[in-house]
Amino acid sequence: MSQEESSKVTRMIILGPAANISQTELVRKLHMMEFPLTIKSTCYGAIINGDESDVNKAVEEIRKLDYCNIFTKDRGFPPGDPRRCRAKRGGAREGFHQLEKEFELLGYVSEALEHPKKVSLKKPGKISVDTFKKIAEESEK
């Protein structure tokens, strides 16, 4: 891997189920930003690759469009890398099923971002030996 390749990063941009834009619109808006990035449309959004500062700026700008429904995560390989590319390997790429499961949760994450609530956790206290014995006796019945 050359020095230039090692200074680049890859991010996945994932559209949540309630996103206000489509994959096509997402990719078009990324291209309109005119950052020197490699952009690949995917079934879940897009993959972008480039210098870390450009990738971070693009992610920051694109998330402003729908902050609660556009998500991002690191990807270890650039778009089209033969080690990960489905076209070259055949079948679903490694990690796709994980992403599929994560996608199922994005609606809940979106809801929490749109309607944040203050949460405080009360640390449970210790119970007495007598209370524990009573619980144990009740569970034996």
XYZ file of N, CA and C in Angstrom:
423
model
N 0.849 -1.176 0.000
C 0.000 0.000 0.000
C 0.894 1.239 0.000
N 0.622 2.163 -0.896
C 1.439 3.366 -0.990
C 1.110 4.338 0.139
N 1.988 5.322 0.334
C 1.786 6.343 1.371
C 0.490 7.100 1.119
N 0.204 7.379 -0.167
C -0.999 8.116 -0.521
C -2.255 7.309 -0.156
N -2.257 6.007 -0.435
C -3.399 5.156 -0.117
C -3.614 5.040 1.384
N -2.526 4.980 2.144
C -2.663 4.805 3.590
C -3.172 6.055 4.292
N -3.121 7.219 3.634
C -3.617 8.447 4.247
C -5.101 8.664 3.959
N -5.701 7.759 3.214
C -7.121 7.888 2.876
C -7.976 7.060 3.837
N -9.203 7.504 4.032
C -10.154 6.786 4.876
C -11.427 6.525 4.075
N -12.170 5.549 4.536
C -13.430 5.195 3.886
C -14.536 5.200 4.921
N -15.658 5.834 4.592
C -16.826 5.880 5.479
C -18.042 5.380 4.713
N -18.887 4.683 5.443
C -20.179 4.278 4.908
C -21.196 5.311 5.375
N -22.049 5.745 4.483
C -23.140 6.642 4.844
C -24.418 5.828 4.667
N -25.141 5.662 5.759
C -26.302 4.789 5.779
C -27.552 5.627 6.008
N -28.522 5.463 5.126
C -29.784 6.170 5.265
C -30.724 5.337 6.130
N -31.257 5.951 7.169
C -32.211 5.264 8.033
C -33.533 5.062 7.313
N -34.417 4.247 7.873
C -35.686 3.934 7.221
C -36.581 5.150 6.968
N -36.454 6.182 7.776
C -37.298 7.371 7.615
C -36.539 8.550 6.993
N -35.431 8.282 6.324
C -34.619 9.363 5.744
C -35.433 10.156 4.717
N -35.163 11.456 4.672
C -35.880 12.346 3.755
C -35.271 12.386 2.360
N -34.171 11.670 2.141
C -33.566 11.646 0.807
C -33.319 10.193 0.393
N -33.211 9.990 -0.904
C -32.946 8.654 -1.440
C -31.444 8.471 -1.638
N -31.036 7.245 -1.976
C -29.629 6.979 -2.254
C -29.157 7.822 -3.442
N -30.009 7.951 -4.446
C -29.653 8.733 -5.637
C -29.411 10.191 -5.276
N -30.310 10.769 -4.467
C -30.146 12.159 -4.035
C -28.897 12.318 -3.178
N -28.647 11.352 -2.316
C -27.464 11.378 -1.455
C -26.196 11.447 -2.303
N -26.083 10.566 -3.261
C -24.885 10.523 -4.106
C -24.755 11.804 -4.918
N -25.873 12.296 -5.447
C -25.834 13.547 -6.229
C -25.345 14.703 -5.362
N -25.848 14.809 -4.142
C -25.430 15.892 -3.239
C -23.950 15.755 -2.860
N -23.496 14.519 -2.665
C -22.070 14.316 -2.379
C -21.204 14.790 -3.548
N -21.621 14.466 -4.776
C -20.870 14.920 -5.957
C -20.888 16.446 -6.080
N -22.027 17.061 -5.746
C -22.148 18.520 -5.858
C -21.253 19.259 -4.871
N -20.816 18.587 -3.816
C -19.913 19.216 -2.848
C -18.527 19.434 -3.447
N -18.216 18.715 -4.486
C -16.953 18.835 -5.229
C -15.712 18.581 -4.384
N -15.824 17.704 -3.388
C -14.637 17.257 -2.661
C -13.941 16.196 -3.518
N -12.629 16.090 -3.416
C -11.921 15.046 -4.176
C -12.106 13.670 -3.523
N -13.286 13.094 -3.725
C -13.640 11.827 -3.099
C -14.016 10.796 -4.152
N -13.828 9.542 -3.808
C -14.414 8.459 -4.576
C -15.743 8.171 -3.908
N -16.823 8.195 -4.684
C -18.172 8.023 -4.149
C -18.817 6.844 -4.859
N -19.362 5.925 -4.082
C -20.024 4.758 -4.648
C -21.411 4.637 -4.044
N -22.413 4.566 -4.895
C -23.778 4.356 -4.444
C -23.937 2.907 -3.983
N -24.680 2.700 -2.905
C -24.928 1.359 -2.389
C -26.418 1.208 -2.091
N -26.820 -0.005 -1.759
C -28.226 -0.251 -1.447
C -28.656 0.458 -0.164
N -27.722 0.799 0.710
C -28.053 1.429 1.989
C -27.702 2.914 2.024
N -27.071 3.444 0.988
C -26.660 4.846 0.957
C -25.481 5.043 0.039
N -24.281 5.178 0.627
C -23.087 5.410 -0.178
C -21.837 5.056 0.618
N -20.762 4.876 -0.130
C -19.431 4.726 0.451
C -18.609 5.871 -0.114
N -17.865 6.560 0.763
C -16.983 7.616 0.289
C -15.568 7.334 0.765
N -14.610 7.677 -0.095
C -13.203 7.430 0.196
C -12.405 8.646 -0.225
N -11.462 9.054 0.629
C -10.606 10.182 0.308
C -9.784 10.573 1.517
N -9.147 11.729 1.421
C -8.382 12.229 2.568
C -9.336 12.425 3.743
N -8.838 12.126 4.931
C -9.691 12.149 6.116
C -10.416 13.473 6.296
N -9.749 14.581 6.083
C -10.397 15.885 6.288
C -11.543 16.091 5.296
N -11.355 15.678 4.043
C -12.418 15.818 3.036
C -13.594 14.902 3.356
N -13.299 13.682 3.759
C -14.356 12.731 4.109
C -15.148 13.266 5.296
N -14.470 13.751 6.314
C -15.154 14.280 7.500
C -16.015 15.491 7.165
N -15.516 16.383 6.304
C -16.306 17.557 5.897
C -17.555 17.123 5.130
N -17.394 16.152 4.232
C -18.535 15.669 3.457
C -19.582 15.031 4.366
N -19.132 14.222 5.311
C -20.058 13.577 6.253
C -20.784 14.631 7.076
N -20.054 15.603 7.560
C -20.658 16.669 8.367
C -21.732 17.410 7.572
N -21.425 17.742 6.320
C -22.376 18.473 5.480
C -23.595 17.622 5.132
N -23.375 16.375 4.782
C -24.486 15.531 4.343
C -25.416 15.217 5.506
N -24.878 15.083 6.725
C -25.730 14.796 7.885
C -26.608 15.993 8.246
N -26.218 17.202 7.836
C -27.044 18.381 8.098
C -28.388 18.286 7.362
N -28.437 17.488 6.290
C -29.670 17.353 5.513
C -30.767 16.634 6.297
N -30.386 15.694 7.132
C -31.364 14.913 7.902
C -30.613 14.233 9.046
N -30.211 15.035 10.014
C -29.306 14.584 11.081
C -29.788 13.325 11.795
N -31.081 13.208 11.988
C -31.615 12.080 12.762
C -31.770 10.801 11.942
N -31.563 10.871 10.636
C -31.793 9.708 9.777
C -30.643 9.368 8.847
N -29.532 10.083 8.952
C -28.348 9.767 8.151
C -27.238 9.387 9.120
N -26.732 8.174 8.961
C -25.746 7.623 9.877
C -24.461 7.307 9.116
N -23.380 7.173 9.850
C -22.100 6.895 9.213
C -21.257 5.991 10.098
N -20.409 5.215 9.452
C -19.480 4.364 10.197
C -18.258 4.106 9.329
N -17.156 3.769 9.996
C -15.915 3.469 9.287
C -16.059 2.208 8.457
N -15.316 2.164 7.376
C -15.197 0.944 6.580
C -13.710 0.741 6.348
N -13.236 -0.444 6.534
C -11.805 -0.720 6.462
C -11.227 -0.777 5.069
N -12.072 -0.896 4.047
C -11.584 -1.057 2.681
C -12.216 -0.020 1.770
N -11.462 0.476 0.786
C -12.025 1.448 -0.145
C -13.038 0.790 -1.088
N -13.876 1.591 -1.750
C -14.838 1.028 -2.701
C -14.115 0.244 -3.797
N -14.683 -0.904 -4.151
C -14.110 -1.710 -5.230
C -12.920 -2.560 -4.841
N -12.505 -2.528 -3.580
C -11.368 -3.335 -3.145
C -11.702 -4.812 -3.376
N -10.860 -5.551 -4.102
C -11.178 -6.948 -4.427
C -11.331 -7.850 -3.210
N -10.772 -7.461 -2.073
C -10.931 -8.275 -0.866
C -12.350 -8.204 -0.321
N -13.098 -7.154 -0.672
C -14.441 -6.963 -0.138
C -15.522 -6.852 -1.202
N -15.137 -6.636 -2.431
C -16.104 -6.345 -3.485
C -16.933 -7.583 -3.829
N -18.222 -7.458 -3.742
C -19.137 -8.559 -4.014
C -19.033 -9.012 -5.469
N -18.779 -8.080 -6.370
C -18.683 -8.421 -7.788
C -17.520 -9.370 -8.052
N -16.465 -9.238 -7.289
C -15.292 -10.087 -7.502
C -15.333 -11.361 -6.655
N -15.989 -11.315 -5.504
C -16.029 -12.456 -4.590
C -17.251 -13.336 -4.802
N -18.356 -12.745 -5.205
C -19.615 -13.468 -5.326
C -20.328 -13.527 -3.990
N -21.634 -13.400 -4.000
C -22.407 -13.453 -2.762
C -22.310 -12.174 -1.950
N -23.025 -12.179 -0.842
C -23.021 -11.005 0.049
C -21.631 -10.830 0.651
N -21.189 -9.590 0.747
C -19.867 -9.347 1.312
C -19.910 -9.557 2.820
N -18.744 -9.860 3.371
C -18.666 -10.008 4.822
C -19.103 -8.702 5.469
N -19.838 -8.808 6.511
C -20.309 -7.614 7.205
C -21.677 -7.149 6.745
N -22.144 -7.634 5.593
C -23.446 -7.178 5.091
C -24.561 -7.575 6.046
N -24.515 -8.796 6.545
C -25.573 -9.257 7.440
C -25.554 -8.490 8.763
N -24.363 -8.087 9.222
C -24.255 -7.247 10.418
C -24.913 -5.897 10.150
N -24.618 -5.317 9.004
C -25.208 -4.033 8.630
C -26.729 -4.153 8.525
N -27.191 -5.273 8.003
C -28.622 -5.518 7.885
C -29.293 -5.508 9.258
N -28.661 -6.141 10.251
C -29.200 -6.153 11.613
C -29.150 -4.753 12.236
N -28.049 -4.035 12.011
C -27.940 -2.679 12.540
C -29.026 -1.790 11.949
N -29.327 -1.983 10.651
C -30.341 -1.174 9.974
C -31.699 -1.321 10.660
N -31.997 -2.526 11.141
C -33.273 -2.762 11.819
C -33.427 -1.891 13.061
N -32.324 -1.475 13.660
C -32.362 -0.670 14.880
C -32.370 0.832 14.615
N -32.076 1.241 13.386
C -31.913 2.667 13.095
C -33.186 3.478 13.326
N -34.344 2.882 13.136
C -35.592 3.596 13.412
C -35.675 4.025 14.872
N -35.234 3.145 15.774
C -35.226 3.462 17.206
C -34.204 4.560 17.514
N -33.055 4.495 16.863
C -32.022 5.514 17.073
C -32.531 6.867 16.568
N -33.172 6.860 15.403
C -33.735 8.097 14.850
C -34.748 8.705 15.810
N -35.624 7.869 16.335
C -36.646 8.329 17.276
C -36.003 8.961 18.511
N -34.961 8.326 19.023
C -34.272 8.860 20.207
C -33.586 10.182 19.892
N -33.035 10.322 18.689
C -32.388 11.582 18.317
C -33.411 12.702 18.124
N -34.580 12.350 17.578
C -35.618 13.355 17.340
C -36.320 13.779 18.627
N -36.453 12.862 19.566
C -37.180 13.143 20.811
C -36.343 12.707 22.009
N -35.257 13.430 22.263
C -34.386 13.022 23.381
C -35.107 13.180 24.720
N -34.820 12.270 25.613
C -35.389 12.321 26.957
C -34.263 12.180 27.960
N -34.419 12.891 29.066
C -33.426 12.782 30.122
C -33.615 11.440 30.822
N -32.533 10.754 30.989
C -32.576 9.446 31.628
C -31.623 9.468 32.805
N -32.099 8.975 33.933
C -31.206 8.828 35.075
C -31.370 7.409 35.586
N -30.278 6.803 35.843
C -30.298 5.438 36.323
C -30.074 5.432 37.825
N -30.932 4.712 38.500
C -30.784 4.573 39.937
C -30.063 3.251 40.176
N -28.933 3.340 40.829
C -28.154 2.141 41.109
C -28.905 1.304 42.137
N -29.129 0.025 41.799
C -29.864 -0.806 42.762
C -29.064 -1.000 44.047
N -29.769 -0.983 45.144
C -29.121 -1.178 46.443
C -29.067 -2.653 46.804
N -28.371 -2.942 47.838
C -28.261 -4.325 48.319
C -29.542 -4.691 49.058
N -29.877 -5.983 49.016
C -31.034 -6.440 49.767
C -30.543 -7.234 50.984
N -31.395 -7.307 51.961
C -31.009 -8.020 53.191
C -31.028 -9.529 52.938
N -30.346 -10.256 53.796
C -30.302 -11.715 53.708
C -31.706 -12.283 53.862
N -32.498 -11.724 54.790
C -33.859 -12.206 55.004
C -34.714 -12.037 53.738
N -34.579 -10.887 53.065
C -35.322 -10.651 51.823
C -34.890 -11.648 50.754
N -33.591 -11.896 50.661
C -33.083 -12.862 49.684
C -33.636 -14.257 49.955
N -33.650 -14.660 51.220
C -34.186 -15.982 51.585
C -35.661 -16.085 51.201
N -36.410 -14.992 51.440
C -37.837 -14.977 51.111
C -38.030 -15.141 49.599
N -37.253 -14.459 48.810
C -37.321 -14.577 47.343
C -36.983 -16.004 46.917
N -35.951 -16.567 47.502
C -35.524 -17.926 47.157
C -36.611 -18.938 47.517
N -37.240 -18.770 48.662
C -38.312 -19.681 49.077
C -39.510 -19.587 48.146
N -39.845 -18.376 47.721
C -40.991 -18.176 46.817
C -40.731 -18.791 45.450
N -39.479 -18.752 45.006
C -39.160 -19.300 43.681
C -39.169 -20.827 43.670
N -39.031 -21.446 44.850
C -39.055 -22.907 44.941
C -40.465 -23.448 44.835
N -41.455 -22.632 45.098
C -42.864 -23.076 45.096
C -43.376 -23.356 43.712
